[in-house]
Coordinates of C-alpha atoms and ligand atoms in Angstrom, one line a residue:
M1 CA 138.5 167.3 156.3
C2 CA 139.2 169.1 160.0
G3 CA 143.0 169.0 161.8
I4 CA 143.9 167.6 164.6
V5 CA 146.9 168.4 166.9
G6 CA 147.3 166.7 170.6
Y7 CA 150.4 167.2 173.1
I8 CA 151.2 166.0 176.4
G9 CA 154.8 166.7 177.9
V10 CA 156.9 169.0 179.7
Q11 CA 156.0 172.3 177.5
Q12 CA 153.8 174.7 177.4
A13 CA 151.0 172.9 175.2
Y14 CA 149.1 175.5 173.7
P15 CA 151.9 177.8 171.8
I16 CA 152.8 174.0 170.0
L17 CA 148.6 173.2 169.6
I18 CA 148.5 176.5 167.7
K19 CA 151.3 176.6 165.7
G20 CA 150.1 172.9 164.9
L21 CA 146.5 174.8 163.6
H22 CA 147.6 176.9 162.0
R23 CA 149.6 174.2 159.8
L24 CA 146.5 171.9 159.7
E25 CA 144.4 174.9 158.2
Y26 CA 144.4 173.7 155.0
R27 CA 142.2 171.3 156.4
G28 CA 139.5 173.2 157.4
Y29 CA 139.2 177.0 158.9
D30 CA 135.6 177.9 159.4
S31 CA 136.1 177.8 163.4
A32 CA 138.6 176.7 166.1
G33 CA 139.5 175.7 169.2
V34 CA 141.4 174.3 172.3
S35 CA 141.6 172.5 175.0
M36 CA 144.1 172.4 177.8
I37 CA 144.5 171.2 181.7
N38 CA 146.3 173.5 183.5
E39 CA 148.3 172.8 187.1
E40 CA 145.3 172.9 189.1
G41 CA 143.5 170.5 187.3
T42 CA 141.4 172.8 185.3
L43 CA 140.2 171.4 182.0
S44 CA 139.5 174.6 180.2
V45 CA 137.8 174.6 176.3
F46 CA 138.1 177.8 174.1
K47 CA 137.1 177.7 170.7
E48 CA 135.7 180.3 168.2
K49 CA 134.4 180.9 164.4
G50 CA 136.4 181.3 161.8
K51 CA 140.8 181.2 160.8
V52 CA 142.9 179.8 163.6
A53 CA 144.1 183.7 164.3
A54 CA 140.1 184.4 165.5
L55 CA 141.0 182.0 168.2
E56 CA 144.6 183.7 169.0
A57 CA 143.0 186.6 169.7
S58 CA 139.9 185.1 171.6
V59 CA 142.0 183.8 174.2
E60 CA 144.2 186.7 175.2
G61 CA 144.4 187.4 178.4
K62 CA 142.7 184.1 179.8
D63 CA 144.3 181.4 181.4
I64 CA 145.8 178.9 178.5
S65 CA 148.5 177.6 180.8
G66 CA 149.1 173.6 180.8
T67 CA 151.5 171.1 179.8
I68 CA 148.8 168.8 178.1
G69 CA 146.5 169.6 175.7
I70 CA 144.5 169.2 172.5
A71 CA 143.3 171.7 169.4
H72 CA 141.3 171.2 166.4
T73 CA 140.6 173.5 163.2
R74 CA 137.5 172.7 161.5
W75 CA 135.5 172.1 158.4
A76 CA 131.8 171.5 159.1
T77 CA 130.3 168.5 158.1
H78 CA 127.6 168.7 160.6
G79 CA 126.3 171.8 162.2
E80 CA 126.4 175.4 161.1
P81 CA 130.4 176.5 161.4
N82 CA 130.0 178.8 164.7
A83 CA 131.4 178.8 168.5
K84 CA 128.9 176.4 169.8
N85 CA 129.5 173.7 166.8
A86 CA 133.4 174.1 166.7
H87 CA 135.6 171.6 168.8
P88 CA 136.8 170.7 171.4
H89 CA 133.5 169.4 172.9
Y90 CA 132.6 169.0 176.9
S91 CA 131.1 165.8 178.3
Q92 CA 127.9 166.7 180.1
S93 CA 129.8 167.0 183.7
K94 CA 132.7 169.1 181.9
N95 CA 135.5 166.4 183.0
L96 CA 136.2 165.5 179.4
S97 CA 136.7 167.8 176.3
L98 CA 137.1 165.6 172.5
V99 CA 138.1 166.9 169.2
H100 CA 137.6 164.9 165.9
N101 CA 137.9 164.3 161.9
G102 CA 135.8 162.3 160.7
I103 CA 131.7 161.4 160.4
I104 CA 129.3 159.6 162.8
E105 CA 127.0 158.4 160.8
N106 CA 124.8 156.8 163.5
Y107 CA 124.7 159.5 165.7
K108 CA 121.0 160.9 165.3
T109 CA 120.0 157.4 166.8
L110 CA 122.6 157.2 169.7
R111 CA 122.1 161.1 170.7
T112 CA 118.3 160.3 171.1
K113 CA 119.2 157.3 173.0
L114 CA 121.6 159.6 175.1
E115 CA 118.8 162.6 175.7
E116 CA 116.7 159.7 176.9
K117 CA 118.9 158.9 179.7
G118 CA 119.4 162.4 180.3
F119 CA 122.4 163.7 178.4
E120 CA 121.7 167.6 177.2
F121 CA 123.5 168.5 174.0
Q122 CA 125.2 172.0 173.4
S123 CA 126.2 171.7 169.7
D124 CA 124.0 169.8 166.7
T125 CA 127.5 168.5 165.9
D126 CA 127.9 164.5 165.7
T127 CA 131.0 164.8 167.7
E128 CA 129.7 165.9 170.6
V129 CA 127.6 162.4 170.8
L130 CA 131.0 160.8 171.2
V131 CA 131.9 162.6 173.7
Q132 CA 128.2 162.1 176.1
L133 CA 128.8 158.4 174.3
I134 CA 132.4 157.5 176.3
E135 CA 131.0 159.4 179.4
Y136 CA 128.0 157.4 179.5
Q137 CA 130.3 154.3 179.2
E138 CA 132.8 155.2 181.8
E139 CA 129.3 155.9 184.1
K140 CA 127.4 152.7 183.2
D141 CA 130.2 150.0 182.7
N142 CA 132.5 151.8 185.9
C143 CA 135.2 151.5 183.4
D144 CA 138.4 153.7 182.9
L145 CA 138.7 156.4 180.0
Y146 CA 140.7 154.3 177.8
T147 CA 138.1 151.2 178.2
A148 CA 135.4 154.0 177.8
V149 CA 136.6 155.2 174.4
Q150 CA 137.1 151.5 173.1
R151 CA 133.7 150.8 174.0
S152 CA 131.7 153.8 172.5
L153 CA 134.0 153.2 169.6
K154 CA 132.6 149.7 168.9
I155 CA 129.1 151.7 168.8
V156 CA 129.8 154.0 166.3
E157 CA 129.9 153.6 162.8
G158 CA 131.5 155.7 160.6
A159 CA 135.1 157.8 160.1
Y160 CA 136.7 158.9 163.1
A161 CA 140.2 160.8 164.0
I162 CA 139.8 161.8 167.3
A163 CA 141.6 162.5 170.9
V164 CA 140.7 162.8 174.5
L165 CA 141.2 164.9 177.8
D166 CA 139.9 163.6 181.0
K167 CA 140.3 166.5 184.1
R168 CA 140.7 163.5 186.5
N169 CA 143.7 162.0 184.2
P170 CA 145.6 165.0 183.7
D171 CA 148.7 162.5 183.3
V172 CA 147.1 160.2 179.8
L173 CA 146.2 161.5 176.6
I174 CA 143.9 159.3 174.6
A175 CA 143.5 159.1 170.7
A176 CA 142.2 156.5 168.0
R177 CA 141.3 156.5 164.3
K178 CA 139.1 155.1 161.8
S179 CA 139.1 156.2 158.6
S180 CA 140.5 159.3 159.5
P181 CA 144.2 160.2 159.5
L182 CA 145.7 160.6 162.9
I183 CA 149.5 160.4 163.5
I184 CA 151.8 160.1 167.0
G185 CA 155.3 161.9 167.4
V186 CA 157.6 160.4 169.9
G187 CA 159.4 163.0 171.4
Q188 CA 163.1 163.0 171.2
N189 CA 164.5 165.6 172.9
N190 CA 164.0 163.7 176.5
H191 CA 167.7 164.6 177.9
E192 CA 166.5 168.3 177.2
N193 CA 163.2 167.8 179.5
N194 CA 165.3 166.1 182.1
G195 CA 164.3 162.3 180.7
Q196 CA 160.8 163.4 180.7
A197 CA 159.0 162.2 177.9
E198 CA 156.3 163.8 175.5
F199 CA 154.2 163.1 172.8
F200 CA 152.4 165.1 170.3
L201 CA 149.2 164.3 167.7
G202 CA 148.8 165.7 164.5
S203 CA 146.4 164.8 161.2
D204 CA 149.2 164.8 159.8
A205 CA 153.0 165.2 160.5
T206 CA 153.5 168.9 160.0
P207 CA 152.6 169.9 163.5
I208 CA 154.7 167.3 164.8
I209 CA 158.0 167.4 162.7
E210 CA 159.5 170.7 164.1
Y211 CA 159.6 168.1 167.7
T212 CA 160.6 165.2 166.5
N213 CA 160.7 163.1 163.3
Q214 CA 159.8 159.4 165.0
V215 CA 156.4 158.8 164.7
V216 CA 153.5 156.1 164.6
Y217 CA 150.6 156.4 162.4
L218 CA 147.7 155.0 164.1
K219 CA 146.3 152.1 161.9
D220 CA 142.4 151.7 161.3
E221 CA 140.3 150.4 164.8
E222 CA 143.2 151.6 166.7
I223 CA 143.3 153.1 170.3
A224 CA 146.4 154.6 171.7
Y225 CA 147.3 155.6 175.5
M226 CA 150.4 157.8 176.2
D227 CA 151.4 159.6 179.4
R228 CA 153.8 161.4 180.8
D229 CA 156.1 158.6 182.2
G230 CA 156.9 157.6 178.0
H231 CA 154.1 155.0 178.3
L232 CA 152.7 154.5 174.5
R233 CA 149.7 151.6 174.6
I234 CA 148.3 150.6 171.5
T235 CA 145.4 148.4 171.2
N236 CA 142.7 147.1 168.6
L237 CA 138.9 147.7 169.4
A238 CA 139.2 144.0 170.6
N239 CA 141.6 145.4 173.4
V240 CA 144.5 143.5 171.6
E241 CA 147.5 144.8 172.1
Q242 CA 149.5 146.1 169.3
T243 CA 153.0 147.0 168.5
P244 CA 153.6 150.6 167.7
D245 CA 155.3 150.6 164.5
M246 CA 157.8 153.8 164.8
Q247 CA 159.2 155.3 161.2
T248 CA 161.5 157.9 160.8
L249 CA 160.2 161.0 158.8
Q250 CA 161.5 162.1 155.8
M251 CA 160.1 165.0 154.9
N252 CA 160.3 168.1 155.0
L253 CA 157.8 170.7 156.0
D254 CA 156.4 172.3 152.8
E255 CA 156.1 168.7 151.2
L256 CA 154.2 167.5 154.3
E257 CA 151.7 170.0 154.2
K258 CA 150.8 168.6 150.3
G259 CA 150.9 165.0 151.5
G260 CA 154.1 165.3 149.3
F261 CA 152.6 166.2 146.5
P262 CA 154.7 169.3 144.7
H263 CA 151.5 170.9 144.3
F264 CA 147.7 171.5 146.3
M265 CA 146.6 171.1 142.6
L266 CA 147.6 167.3 141.9
K267 CA 147.3 166.2 145.7
E268 CA 143.3 166.9 144.7
I269 CA 143.3 165.9 141.6
Y270 CA 144.8 162.4 143.3
E271 CA 142.0 163.3 146.2
Q272 CA 139.2 162.6 143.6
P273 CA 138.5 158.9 144.3
N274 CA 138.0 159.3 147.8
A275 CA 136.2 163.0 147.4
L276 CA 133.5 161.5 145.5
R277 CA 133.6 158.6 148.2
N278 CA 132.5 161.2 151.2
C279 CA 130.5 163.4 148.9
I280 CA 128.0 160.3 148.1
R281 CA 128.3 158.7 151.5
G282 CA 125.2 159.0 153.3
R283 CA 123.7 159.6 149.9
L284 CA 123.6 156.7 147.9
S285 CA 123.3 153.2 149.4
I286 CA 124.6 150.1 147.6
E287 CA 122.2 147.8 149.7
E288 CA 119.2 149.7 149.3
K289 CA 120.0 150.9 145.8
D290 CA 118.3 154.1 146.3
I291 CA 119.0 158.1 147.3
K292 CA 118.0 160.1 150.2
L293 CA 119.0 163.3 149.7
S294 CA 117.3 165.6 152.7
G295 CA 116.6 168.4 150.5
I296 CA 114.9 166.7 147.8
I297 CA 113.1 165.0 150.8
D298 CA 112.0 167.7 152.6
Y299 CA 110.6 170.4 149.9
R300 CA 109.3 167.1 147.6
E301 CA 106.4 169.2 146.5
K302 CA 108.5 172.0 145.4
F303 CA 110.0 169.8 142.8
L304 CA 107.3 168.1 141.9
S305 CA 105.5 171.1 140.7
A306 CA 108.4 172.9 139.9
R307 CA 108.1 174.3 136.0
R308 CA 111.9 175.1 135.5
I309 CA 115.0 174.9 136.8
I310 CA 117.7 177.5 136.5
I311 CA 121.1 177.1 137.6
C312 CA 123.4 179.9 138.0
A313 CA 126.8 180.0 138.2
C314 CA 130.4 181.0 137.0
G315 CA 133.5 179.3 135.5
T316 CA 134.0 175.7 136.0
S317 CA 130.8 175.7 138.7
W318 CA 129.2 177.4 135.1
H319 CA 130.9 173.9 133.3
S320 CA 129.4 171.8 136.0
A321 CA 126.0 172.8 135.5
L322 CA 126.0 172.5 131.8
I323 CA 126.7 168.5 132.7
G324 CA 123.9 168.7 135.5
K325 CA 121.3 170.4 132.8
Y326 CA 121.9 167.5 130.4
F327 CA 121.3 165.3 133.3
I328 CA 118.2 166.5 135.0
E329 CA 116.1 166.5 131.7
E330 CA 117.0 163.6 130.6
A331 CA 116.4 161.8 134.2
A332 CA 113.6 163.9 135.5
Q333 CA 112.3 165.5 132.9
I334 CA 112.5 169.1 133.7
P335 CA 113.4 172.1 131.6
V336 CA 116.8 173.3 132.8
E337 CA 118.1 176.7 131.6
V338 CA 121.8 177.4 132.9
E339 CA 123.1 181.0 133.5
Y340 CA 126.2 182.7 133.7
A341 CA 125.4 184.5 137.2
S342 CA 127.0 187.6 136.1
E343 CA 124.5 188.1 133.4
F344 CA 121.4 187.0 134.7
R345 CA 122.2 189.3 137.8
Y346 CA 121.5 192.2 135.3
R347 CA 119.0 190.9 133.0
N348 CA 115.1 191.5 134.5
P349 CA 114.7 187.5 134.0
V350 CA 111.5 186.2 134.2
I351 CA 111.1 184.1 137.0
T352 CA 108.0 182.7 139.0
A353 CA 107.4 181.1 142.2
N354 CA 107.4 177.6 140.2
D355 CA 111.0 177.9 139.5
I356 CA 113.7 177.0 140.9
V357 CA 117.0 178.6 141.1
I358 CA 120.4 176.1 141.8
A359 CA 123.7 177.9 142.4
V360 CA 126.4 175.9 142.2
S361 CA 129.6 177.6 143.8
Q362 CA 132.2 175.7 145.3
S363 CA 133.5 178.4 147.5
G364 CA 130.2 179.3 148.1
E365 CA 131.2 183.6 148.4
T366 CA 131.1 184.3 144.3
A367 CA 129.6 187.8 144.4
D368 CA 127.7 187.4 141.4
T369 CA 126.2 183.9 142.0
L370 CA 125.1 185.4 145.4
A371 CA 124.1 188.4 143.8
A372 CA 121.6 185.9 141.2
I373 CA 120.0 184.4 143.8
Q374 CA 119.6 187.3 146.1
L375 CA 117.4 188.6 142.9
A376 CA 115.8 185.1 142.1
K377 CA 114.4 184.9 145.7
E378 CA 113.3 188.6 145.5
K379 CA 111.0 187.5 142.7
G380 CA 109.9 184.7 144.6
A381 CA 111.7 181.2 143.7
F382 CA 112.7 178.4 145.5
I383 CA 116.5 178.5 146.2
Y384 CA 118.5 175.5 146.0
G385 CA 122.4 175.7 146.9
I386 CA 125.2 173.1 145.9
C387 CA 128.1 174.3 147.5
N388 CA 131.5 172.9 149.1
V389 CA 132.2 175.6 152.3
I390 CA 129.6 174.8 154.8
G391 CA 128.0 178.0 156.1
S392 CA 129.0 180.3 153.4
S393 CA 127.2 183.1 152.3
I394 CA 125.4 181.4 149.3
A395 CA 124.8 178.0 151.4
R396 CA 123.4 180.4 153.9
A397 CA 121.1 182.4 152.1
T398 CA 119.5 179.5 150.0
D399 CA 116.3 177.5 151.0
T400 CA 118.1 174.4 151.1
G401 CA 120.8 172.4 149.3
T402 CA 123.5 169.5 149.1
Y403 CA 127.3 170.3 150.0
L404 CA 129.7 168.4 148.5
H405 CA 131.7 166.9 151.2
V406 CA 135.0 166.9 149.5
G407 CA 137.2 168.9 151.9
P408 CA 138.9 172.3 151.1
E409 CA 140.4 173.2 147.5
I410 CA 143.2 174.7 148.4
G411 CA 144.6 175.2 144.3
V412 CA 143.0 177.7 142.4
A413 CA 142.5 175.5 139.6
S414 CA 138.9 173.7 140.7
T415 CA 139.5 169.8 140.7
K416 CA 137.9 168.1 142.6
A417 CA 135.1 170.5 143.4
F418 CA 134.0 170.0 139.8
T419 CA 133.6 166.9 139.8
G420 CA 131.9 167.0 143.4
Q421 CA 129.3 169.2 141.8
V422 CA 128.5 167.0 139.0
T423 CA 128.3 164.1 141.0
A424 CA 125.9 166.6 143.5
L425 CA 124.0 167.5 140.3
F426 CA 123.9 163.7 139.3
M427 CA 122.3 163.0 142.9
L428 CA 120.0 165.7 142.4
G429 CA 118.8 164.8 139.3
L430 CA 118.3 161.0 140.3
A431 CA 116.5 162.0 143.7
I432 CA 113.7 164.2 141.6
A433 CA 113.2 161.4 139.0
K434 CA 112.8 159.1 142.1
E435 CA 109.9 161.6 143.3
K436 CA 108.9 162.0 139.7
R437 CA 108.8 158.5 138.9
T438 CA 110.4 159.6 135.5
L439 CA 112.7 156.8 135.3
S440 CA 112.2 153.2 135.1
D441 CA 113.2 150.7 138.0
D442 CA 115.7 149.0 136.0
M443 CA 117.7 152.3 134.9
F444 CA 117.2 154.0 138.2
H445 CA 119.0 150.9 140.2
M446 CA 121.3 150.9 137.3
L447 CA 122.5 154.9 137.6
I448 CA 122.8 154.5 141.3
D449 CA 124.9 151.2 140.8
E450 CA 127.6 152.9 138.1
L451 CA 127.3 156.2 139.9
L452 CA 128.8 153.7 143.2
M453 CA 131.7 153.0 141.1
I454 CA 133.1 155.7 139.6
P455 CA 135.4 156.3 142.5
D456 CA 137.2 153.0 141.8
K457 CA 137.0 154.0 138.4
M458 CA 138.6 157.3 138.6
Q459 CA 141.3 155.4 140.7
W460 CA 141.7 153.5 137.7
T461 CA 142.1 156.7 135.3
L462 CA 144.3 158.4 137.6
E463 CA 146.8 154.6 137.8
H464 CA 146.3 154.4 134.2
N465 CA 147.4 157.6 133.0
K466 CA 150.7 158.0 133.6
D467 CA 152.6 159.0 130.6
V468 CA 150.8 162.3 130.7
E469 CA 153.3 164.2 132.4
K470 CA 156.0 162.6 129.7
F471 CA 153.5 163.7 126.7
S472 CA 152.5 166.7 128.5
Q473 CA 156.0 168.3 127.9
I474 CA 155.7 168.0 123.9
F475 CA 153.2 170.8 123.9
T476 CA 154.5 173.4 125.9
Y477 CA 155.2 175.0 122.3
A478 CA 151.5 175.3 122.2
K479 CA 150.0 179.1 121.6
N480 CA 146.5 177.4 121.3
F481 CA 144.6 174.3 122.3
I482 CA 141.4 173.2 121.4
Y483 CA 139.1 170.7 122.8
L484 CA 136.0 168.9 121.6
G485 CA 133.4 167.3 123.2
R486 CA 129.7 166.1 122.1
G487 CA 126.7 165.9 124.4
Y488 CA 127.6 165.6 127.9
N489 CA 131.6 165.9 126.8
Y490 CA 131.1 169.3 125.1
P491 CA 131.3 170.8 129.1
V492 CA 134.1 168.5 129.6
A493 CA 135.7 170.1 126.8
L494 CA 135.0 174.2 128.0
E495 CA 136.2 172.8 131.8
G496 CA 139.2 171.3 129.7
A497 CA 140.3 174.4 128.2
L498 CA 139.4 176.5 130.7
K499 CA 142.0 174.5 133.0
L500 CA 144.7 174.5 130.8
K501 CA 144.4 178.7 129.9
E502 CA 144.4 179.5 134.0
I503 CA 147.3 177.4 135.3
S504 CA 149.8 177.5 131.7
Y505 CA 148.2 180.4 130.3
I506 CA 147.7 179.1 127.2
H507 CA 144.9 180.1 124.7
A508 CA 142.5 177.4 124.5
E509 CA 138.3 176.9 123.4
G510 CA 136.4 174.2 123.8
Y511 CA 133.9 173.6 121.2
P512 CA 130.7 170.8 120.4
A513 CA 132.4 169.0 117.9
A514 CA 130.0 169.4 115.6
E515 CA 130.6 173.3 115.6
M516 CA 134.1 173.0 114.0
K517 CA 132.9 173.2 110.5
H518 CA 130.6 176.4 110.8
G519 CA 133.9 178.3 111.4
P520 CA 136.7 177.0 114.0
I521 CA 138.2 174.5 111.2
A522 CA 139.9 177.5 109.8
L523 CA 142.5 177.3 112.8
I524 CA 143.3 174.0 112.1
D525 CA 147.2 173.6 111.1
E526 CA 150.2 171.0 111.9
E527 CA 150.8 173.4 114.6
M528 CA 147.7 173.4 116.2
P529 CA 146.9 170.8 119.4
V530 CA 142.9 169.2 119.6
V531 CA 142.0 167.2 122.7
V532 CA 139.2 165.0 121.4
I533 CA 136.6 163.4 123.8
A534 CA 135.8 160.4 122.2
P535 CA 134.3 157.8 124.2
K536 CA 132.7 154.5 123.0
K537 CA 129.3 155.9 123.6
G538 CA 126.2 157.6 121.9
M539 CA 127.5 159.8 119.4
Y540 CA 131.0 157.8 119.2
D541 CA 130.5 157.6 115.3
K542 CA 130.1 161.4 114.7
V543 CA 133.1 162.1 116.8
V544 CA 134.9 160.0 114.5
S545 CA 134.3 161.7 111.9
N546 CA 134.7 164.7 113.0
I547 CA 138.5 163.9 114.0
Q548 CA 139.1 162.4 110.5
E549 CA 138.0 166.4 109.4
I550 CA 140.6 167.6 112.0
K551 CA 143.3 164.5 110.7
S552 CA 143.1 165.7 107.1
R553 CA 143.9 169.5 108.0
K554 CA 147.1 168.1 109.9
G555 CA 146.1 169.0 113.4
K556 CA 147.6 166.9 116.4
I557 CA 144.9 164.7 117.8
I558 CA 145.1 164.1 122.0
S559 CA 142.4 161.8 122.7
V560 CA 140.3 160.7 125.9
V561 CA 138.9 157.2 124.6
T562 CA 137.3 154.5 126.4
E563 CA 139.7 151.7 127.6
G564 CA 140.8 148.8 124.7
D565 CA 139.5 151.2 121.5
T566 CA 141.8 150.7 118.8
T567 CA 140.1 152.9 116.5
V568 CA 140.2 156.5 118.0
R569 CA 143.6 155.7 119.6
D570 CA 145.3 155.2 115.7
M571 CA 143.6 158.1 114.6
S572 CA 145.7 160.4 117.5
D573 CA 148.9 161.7 117.8
Y574 CA 148.3 160.7 122.1
C575 CA 146.0 159.0 123.9
F576 CA 144.3 158.8 127.3
E577 CA 142.0 155.9 128.8
I578 CA 139.1 155.9 130.9
P579 CA 137.2 152.6 131.7
D580 CA 133.8 151.9 130.3
T581 CA 130.3 154.0 132.0
R582 CA 127.3 154.9 131.0
D583 CA 127.1 158.0 128.7
C584 CA 126.2 160.7 131.4
Y585 CA 129.3 159.8 133.9
V586 CA 131.8 159.9 131.1
P587 CA 132.6 163.7 132.1
L588 CA 133.8 162.1 136.0
L589 CA 136.4 160.6 134.3
A590 CA 137.2 162.5 131.2
A591 CA 137.7 165.4 133.6
I592 CA 140.8 163.7 135.2
P593 CA 144.0 162.8 132.2
L594 CA 142.5 166.9 131.7
Q595 CA 143.2 168.3 134.4
L596 CA 146.4 166.0 134.8
M597 CA 147.7 167.2 131.3
S598 CA 146.9 171.1 132.0
Y599 CA 149.1 170.3 135.3
Y600 CA 151.8 169.2 133.9
V601 CA 151.9 171.9 130.7
A602 CA 151.5 174.3 133.1
V603 CA 154.7 172.7 135.6
A604 CA 156.8 172.6 132.4
K605 CA 156.3 175.8 131.2
G606 CA 157.3 177.1 135.2
R607 CA 153.7 178.8 136.2
N608 CA 152.6 179.0 139.9
V609 CA 150.5 176.1 139.5
D610 CA 148.3 176.7 143.0
Q611 CA 148.1 180.3 142.5
P612 CA 148.0 181.6 138.7
R613 CA 148.1 185.3 138.5
N614 CA 145.7 187.5 138.4
L615 CA 143.3 185.2 139.9
A616 CA 141.6 184.0 143.5
K617 CA 140.1 181.0 144.8
S618 CA 137.3 183.0 145.8
V619 CA 136.1 186.0 143.8
T620 CA 134.3 187.9 145.9
V621 CA 133.7 191.1 143.7
E622 CA 131.8 191.8 140.9
Ligands
F6R701 C1 138.4 177.4 137.6 C2 137.7 178.2 138.5 C3 136.6 179.6 139.0 C4 135.4 179.2 139.6 C5 134.8 180.2 139.6 C6 133.2 180.0 140.9 O1 139.5 176.3 138.1 O2 137.8 178.2 139.7 O3 136.3 179.3 137.4 O4 134.5 178.1 139.2 O5 135.6 181.4 140.1 O6 133.6 179.7 141.8 P1 132.5 179.0 142.6 O7 132.5 178.0 142.4 O8 133.6 179.5 144.2 O9 131.5 180.3 142.7

């Protein structure tokens, strides 16, 4: 996820662009850049690593004038977050500059072809391929910019929202989209501007709403031409004219930033199907029924000779690591240990050069996890990172790894990063199993097929559990909660309990269901809500017995069951349904109703859901 802003009109573009970037920072914040064309026709590009404020500081004293411009705040996908890889990117001749949100999947092939034709690349990004390709098409076909953009977009595969400037055409702004959002704002204050038109661009409406509420949502594979005379022309890739569908925005700024959701946490819960699609894109292939993880392919021998794997993490990431352990051991037959990074770093753990240490961290900045892998590195282990934030300290300290690609997570309570981490660990397990040939072909293909279906099943889960809001309110009285699960769902119970306590401040504990009888069952009375993850899988009958034990002590049962299961439903006071899936993948679906329940209990209790007390999004201190 990145943020795009654009402007053409009579006002100075830079202040509009910078303000817009600040509003889009929630979409990415590892680097930022602007490009303008000034009165003399100079096309400038300024870019800087870090947040938008760093960009602002870096342009002090420079010529940032111009009434047309584009800007970008980046969330890196290809190429480290640094000034070189920040957008906008120039074309070879520096006649064009371009910003992009999305991923160009065939960029490597295109880059090689363009290099053969003499194009020199300045960055490691997929985006630079686009701007060079457009310049190449322009020269080859001797066509105008609009046509060159159209022809180039027919060649690229993947997702894009783009905006392009051409210094030879300072009165024209071109934009296009496919799978990544882009909105055009049509200026309303024409009379104030002596009748001159202005257009705004934004990845969402937040950079636009201050100036106009008249917007056009660009559709997939549409290209827009905007000029200072007020012409707005939209065609599709086949050059068929499209009628702009002008809409009036009703939302305020705050609602817009959160995509219409009241909190980032809820938005991020609902983003999970798409976040997971992005996580598996380019790695799992439906046609080939195969998995490609470059971190494993490049270090195949390391994984083949690994004696054991140690996963270090904290909090929610530790819970995903535990699910990863169960899967990697089952699929790839390597012993896996899961360690709290904060404990591991202060022990004197036995680590050898045949060990692989995996760090799991959303932020990539957690001090304990970073220290744990530094220790493991000193002891000679090979270090693999599973991080969300590209170029983060942990990502840089590892030998290789897998990024989640689930987009920035703003809510302090981790949701989409959790399911992203679990998915990344499943992919890792499958990729090692493939190299070690520890799974039969049938099983391997079945696991890939089913993982590819998870985003749709997540969508179903979100759509079929709408009443969670209503009955979550019933439990605001509770002082304690117990969460139970077995096998793959024991870590889900731990995660469900953590989600509830961190945002609602209700005490909650997760246990393996069979452990109840060894002590915790003494806590059960008619006041105690017990959340049981009870899919119709593996240890179903045993979990049913565990539920009976609680029922007979008058505990309130809230269950997560497989769609259509009436046995557990009839035993439950409240019940969430999830679609059927393989045992190992249940956590990806079961996590969703538990996240929603925590969210709605916290909202009903009037908590600050996105910024709960005493917590920070990245824990960079011990
Ligand atoms: C809980 C939560 C924390 C983090 C933990 C590790 O919702 O977000 O428990 O999981 O602080 O953070 P990362 O994953 O950034 O290393």
